[in-house]
Tab-separated table of C-alpha atoms and ligand atoms in Angstrom:
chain	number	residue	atom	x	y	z
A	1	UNK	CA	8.347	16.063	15.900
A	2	UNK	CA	8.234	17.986	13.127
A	3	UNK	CA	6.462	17.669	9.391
A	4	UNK	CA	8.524	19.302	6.917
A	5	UNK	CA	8.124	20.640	3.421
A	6	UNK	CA	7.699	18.362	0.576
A	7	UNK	CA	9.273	19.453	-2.334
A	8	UNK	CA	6.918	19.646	-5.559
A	9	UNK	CA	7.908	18.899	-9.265
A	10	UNK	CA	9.368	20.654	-11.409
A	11	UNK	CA	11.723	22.255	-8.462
A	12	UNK	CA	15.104	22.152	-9.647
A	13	UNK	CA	16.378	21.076	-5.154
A	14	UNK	CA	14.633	17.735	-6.768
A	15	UNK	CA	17.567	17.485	-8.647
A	16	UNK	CA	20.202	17.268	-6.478
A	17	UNK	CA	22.341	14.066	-5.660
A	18	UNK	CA	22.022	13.276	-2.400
A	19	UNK	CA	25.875	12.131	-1.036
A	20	UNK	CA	26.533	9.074	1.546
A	21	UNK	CA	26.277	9.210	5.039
A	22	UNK	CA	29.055	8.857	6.691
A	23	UNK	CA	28.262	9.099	10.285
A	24	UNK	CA	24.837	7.678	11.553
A	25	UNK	CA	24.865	10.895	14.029
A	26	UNK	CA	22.106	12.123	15.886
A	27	UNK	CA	21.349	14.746	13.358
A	28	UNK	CA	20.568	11.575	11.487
A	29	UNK	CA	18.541	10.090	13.463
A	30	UNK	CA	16.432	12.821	13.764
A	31	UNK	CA	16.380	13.514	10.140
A	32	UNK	CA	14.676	10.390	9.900
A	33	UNK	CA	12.098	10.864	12.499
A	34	UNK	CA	10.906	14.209	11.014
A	35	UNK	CA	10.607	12.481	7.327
A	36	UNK	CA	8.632	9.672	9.002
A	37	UNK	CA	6.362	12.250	10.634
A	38	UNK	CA	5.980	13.866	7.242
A	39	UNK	CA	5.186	10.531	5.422
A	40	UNK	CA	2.541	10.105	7.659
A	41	UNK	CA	1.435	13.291	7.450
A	42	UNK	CA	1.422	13.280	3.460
A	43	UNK	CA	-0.262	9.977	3.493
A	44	UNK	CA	2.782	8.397	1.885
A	45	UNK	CA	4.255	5.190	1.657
A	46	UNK	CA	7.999	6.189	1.065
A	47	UNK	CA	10.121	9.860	1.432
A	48	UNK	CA	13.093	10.107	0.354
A	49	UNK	CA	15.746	13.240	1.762
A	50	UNK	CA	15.922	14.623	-1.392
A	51	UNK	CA	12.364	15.333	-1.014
A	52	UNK	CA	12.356	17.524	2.042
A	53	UNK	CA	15.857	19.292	0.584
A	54	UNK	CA	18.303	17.717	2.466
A	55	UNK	CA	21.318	15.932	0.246
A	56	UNK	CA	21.413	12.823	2.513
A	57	UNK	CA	21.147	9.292	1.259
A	58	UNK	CA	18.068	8.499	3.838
A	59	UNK	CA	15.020	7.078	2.926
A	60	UNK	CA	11.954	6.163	5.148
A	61	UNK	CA	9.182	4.007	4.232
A	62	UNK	CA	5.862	1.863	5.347
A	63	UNK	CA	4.448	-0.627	3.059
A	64	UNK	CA	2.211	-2.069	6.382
A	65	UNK	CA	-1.521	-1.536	6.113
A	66	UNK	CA	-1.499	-0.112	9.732
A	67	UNK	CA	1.034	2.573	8.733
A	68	UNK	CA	3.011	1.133	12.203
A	69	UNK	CA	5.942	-0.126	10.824
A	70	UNK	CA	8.268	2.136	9.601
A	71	UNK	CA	11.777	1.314	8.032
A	72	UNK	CA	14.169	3.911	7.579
A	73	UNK	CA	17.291	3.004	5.050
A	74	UNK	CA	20.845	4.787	5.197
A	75	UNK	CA	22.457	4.508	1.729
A	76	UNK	CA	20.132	2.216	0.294
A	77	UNK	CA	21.870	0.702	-2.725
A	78	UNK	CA	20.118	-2.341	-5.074
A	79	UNK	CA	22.528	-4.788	-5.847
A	80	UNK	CA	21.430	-6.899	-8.263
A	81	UNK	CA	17.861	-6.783	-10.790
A	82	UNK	CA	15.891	-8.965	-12.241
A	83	UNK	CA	12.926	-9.562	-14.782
A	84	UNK	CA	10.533	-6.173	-15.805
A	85	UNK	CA	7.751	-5.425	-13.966
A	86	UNK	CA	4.843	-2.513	-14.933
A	87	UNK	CA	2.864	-0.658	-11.628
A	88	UNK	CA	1.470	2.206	-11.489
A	89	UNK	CA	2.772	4.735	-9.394
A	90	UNK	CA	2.634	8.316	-7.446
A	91	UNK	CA	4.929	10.386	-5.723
A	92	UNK	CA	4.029	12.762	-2.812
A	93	UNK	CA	6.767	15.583	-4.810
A	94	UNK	CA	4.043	14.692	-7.722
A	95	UNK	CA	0.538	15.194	-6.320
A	96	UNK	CA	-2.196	13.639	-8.091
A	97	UNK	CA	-0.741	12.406	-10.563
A	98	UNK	CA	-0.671	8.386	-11.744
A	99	UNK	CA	1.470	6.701	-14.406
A	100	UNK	CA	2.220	3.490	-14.708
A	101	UNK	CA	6.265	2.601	-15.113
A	102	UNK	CA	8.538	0.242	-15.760
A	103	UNK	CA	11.096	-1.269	-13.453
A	104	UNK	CA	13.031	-4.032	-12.108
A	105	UNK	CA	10.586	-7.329	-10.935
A	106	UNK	CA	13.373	-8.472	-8.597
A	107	UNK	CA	15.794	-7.237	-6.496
A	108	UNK	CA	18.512	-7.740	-4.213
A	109	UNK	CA	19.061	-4.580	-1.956
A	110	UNK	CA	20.945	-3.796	1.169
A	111	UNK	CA	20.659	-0.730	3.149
A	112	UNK	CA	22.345	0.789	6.889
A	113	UNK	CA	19.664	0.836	9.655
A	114	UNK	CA	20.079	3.615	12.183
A	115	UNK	CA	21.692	1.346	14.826
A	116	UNK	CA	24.768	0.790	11.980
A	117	UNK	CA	23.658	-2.532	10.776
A	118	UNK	CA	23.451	-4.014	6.945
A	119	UNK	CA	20.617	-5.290	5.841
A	120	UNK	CA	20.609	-7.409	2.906
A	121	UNK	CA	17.310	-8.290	1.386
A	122	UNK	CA	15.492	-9.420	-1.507
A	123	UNK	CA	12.612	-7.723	-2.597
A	124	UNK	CA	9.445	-8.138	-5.113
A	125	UNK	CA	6.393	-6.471	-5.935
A	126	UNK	CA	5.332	-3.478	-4.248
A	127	UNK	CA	8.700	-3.268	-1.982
A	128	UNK	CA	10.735	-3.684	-5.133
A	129	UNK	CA	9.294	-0.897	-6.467
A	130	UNK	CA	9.309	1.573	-4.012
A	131	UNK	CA	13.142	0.621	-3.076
A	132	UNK	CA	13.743	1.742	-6.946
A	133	UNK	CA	11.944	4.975	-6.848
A	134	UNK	CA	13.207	6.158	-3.535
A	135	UNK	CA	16.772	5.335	-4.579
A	136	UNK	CA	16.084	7.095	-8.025
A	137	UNK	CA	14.810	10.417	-5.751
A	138	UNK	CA	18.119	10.024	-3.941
A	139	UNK	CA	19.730	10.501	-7.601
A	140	UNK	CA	17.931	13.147	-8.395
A	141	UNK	CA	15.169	10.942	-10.460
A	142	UNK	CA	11.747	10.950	-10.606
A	143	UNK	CA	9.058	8.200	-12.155
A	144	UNK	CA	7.659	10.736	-14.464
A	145	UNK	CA	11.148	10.897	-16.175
A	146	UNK	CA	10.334	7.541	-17.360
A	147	UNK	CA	7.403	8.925	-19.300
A	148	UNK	CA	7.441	10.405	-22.823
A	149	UNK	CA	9.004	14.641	-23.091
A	150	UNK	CA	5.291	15.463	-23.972
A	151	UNK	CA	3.453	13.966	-21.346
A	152	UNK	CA	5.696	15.391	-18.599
A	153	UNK	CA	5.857	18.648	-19.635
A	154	UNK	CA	1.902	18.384	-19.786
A	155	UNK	CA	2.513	17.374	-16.171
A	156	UNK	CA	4.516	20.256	-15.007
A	157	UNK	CA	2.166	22.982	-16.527
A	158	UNK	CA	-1.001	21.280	-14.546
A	159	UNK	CA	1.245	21.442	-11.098
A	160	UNK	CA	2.777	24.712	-11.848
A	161	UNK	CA	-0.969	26.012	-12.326
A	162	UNK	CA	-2.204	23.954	-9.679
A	163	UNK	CA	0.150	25.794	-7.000
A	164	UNK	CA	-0.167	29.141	-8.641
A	165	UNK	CA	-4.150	28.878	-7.470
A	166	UNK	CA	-3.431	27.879	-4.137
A	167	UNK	CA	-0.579	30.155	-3.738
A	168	UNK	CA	-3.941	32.995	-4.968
A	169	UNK	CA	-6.420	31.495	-2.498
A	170	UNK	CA	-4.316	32.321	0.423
B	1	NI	NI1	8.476	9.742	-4.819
């Protein structure tokens, strides 16, 4: 058990392209199990790896209303897309912030579960959009690089002054 760090725009670790795993090891498995913890913790309804610094193509996620069902994807990959679809949407490596973006209605994804099976499954809605913008963290993405130059770098001023107060108010 163990909540781990949650990486804030505009650090550069967000970046990073996280690689395929290989081996669904134990180190995996408990990989996953801290970035559910975390989720939770964060109040979030989808981490990806690349958000607690580690280079792994893992994501975890709970679209339930219960927060009881977790689903935790190795190598997530969407397959095919369909149809454009606008929703508004945050990112815990973005607090606070709210923009609405533009993505694939419909998709077809598959993903390895921790046991080593594929799952293939299609996806709308809410689902289909947090598949998308958990695979884009895993690339090194985020939603606000969907928005206009100007409006993002008003967004990283407001976090980078937002963390410079709290780092002063320790
Ligand atoms: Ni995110």
């Amino acid at each position: 058990m163990a909540v781990l760090e949650v990486l804030h725009f505009p650090d550069a670790r967000l970046r990073k392209k996280a690689l395929p795993v290989a081996n669904i090891d134990s180190s995996v498995k408990e990989l996953a199990e801290h970035m559910i913890e975390t989720m939770y913790a964060e109040n979030g309804i989808g981490l990806a790896a690349t958000q607690v610094n580690v280079q792994k193509r893992v994501v975890v996620m709970d679209l339930s209303i219960t927060k009881s069902e977790p689903v935790v994807m190795v190598n997530p990959e969407v397959l095919t897309t369909s149809g454009l679809e606008q929703m508004q949407e945050g990112c815990l490596s973005v607090p606070d912030v709210y923009e609405t973006v533009e993505r694939a209605e419909k998709i077809k994804f598959h993903y390895l579960t921790l046991e080593n099976k594929l799952i293939e499954q299609d996806a709308e809605g809410l689902l289909a959009v947090c598949v998308q913008h958990e695979i884009d963290h895993l690339n090194g993405k985020l939603f606000i690089d969907y928005l206009s130059p100007l409006k993002r770098n008003r967004i990283a001023k407001k976090l980078e002054k937002q963390e410079k107060l709290e780092s002063q108010a320790l």
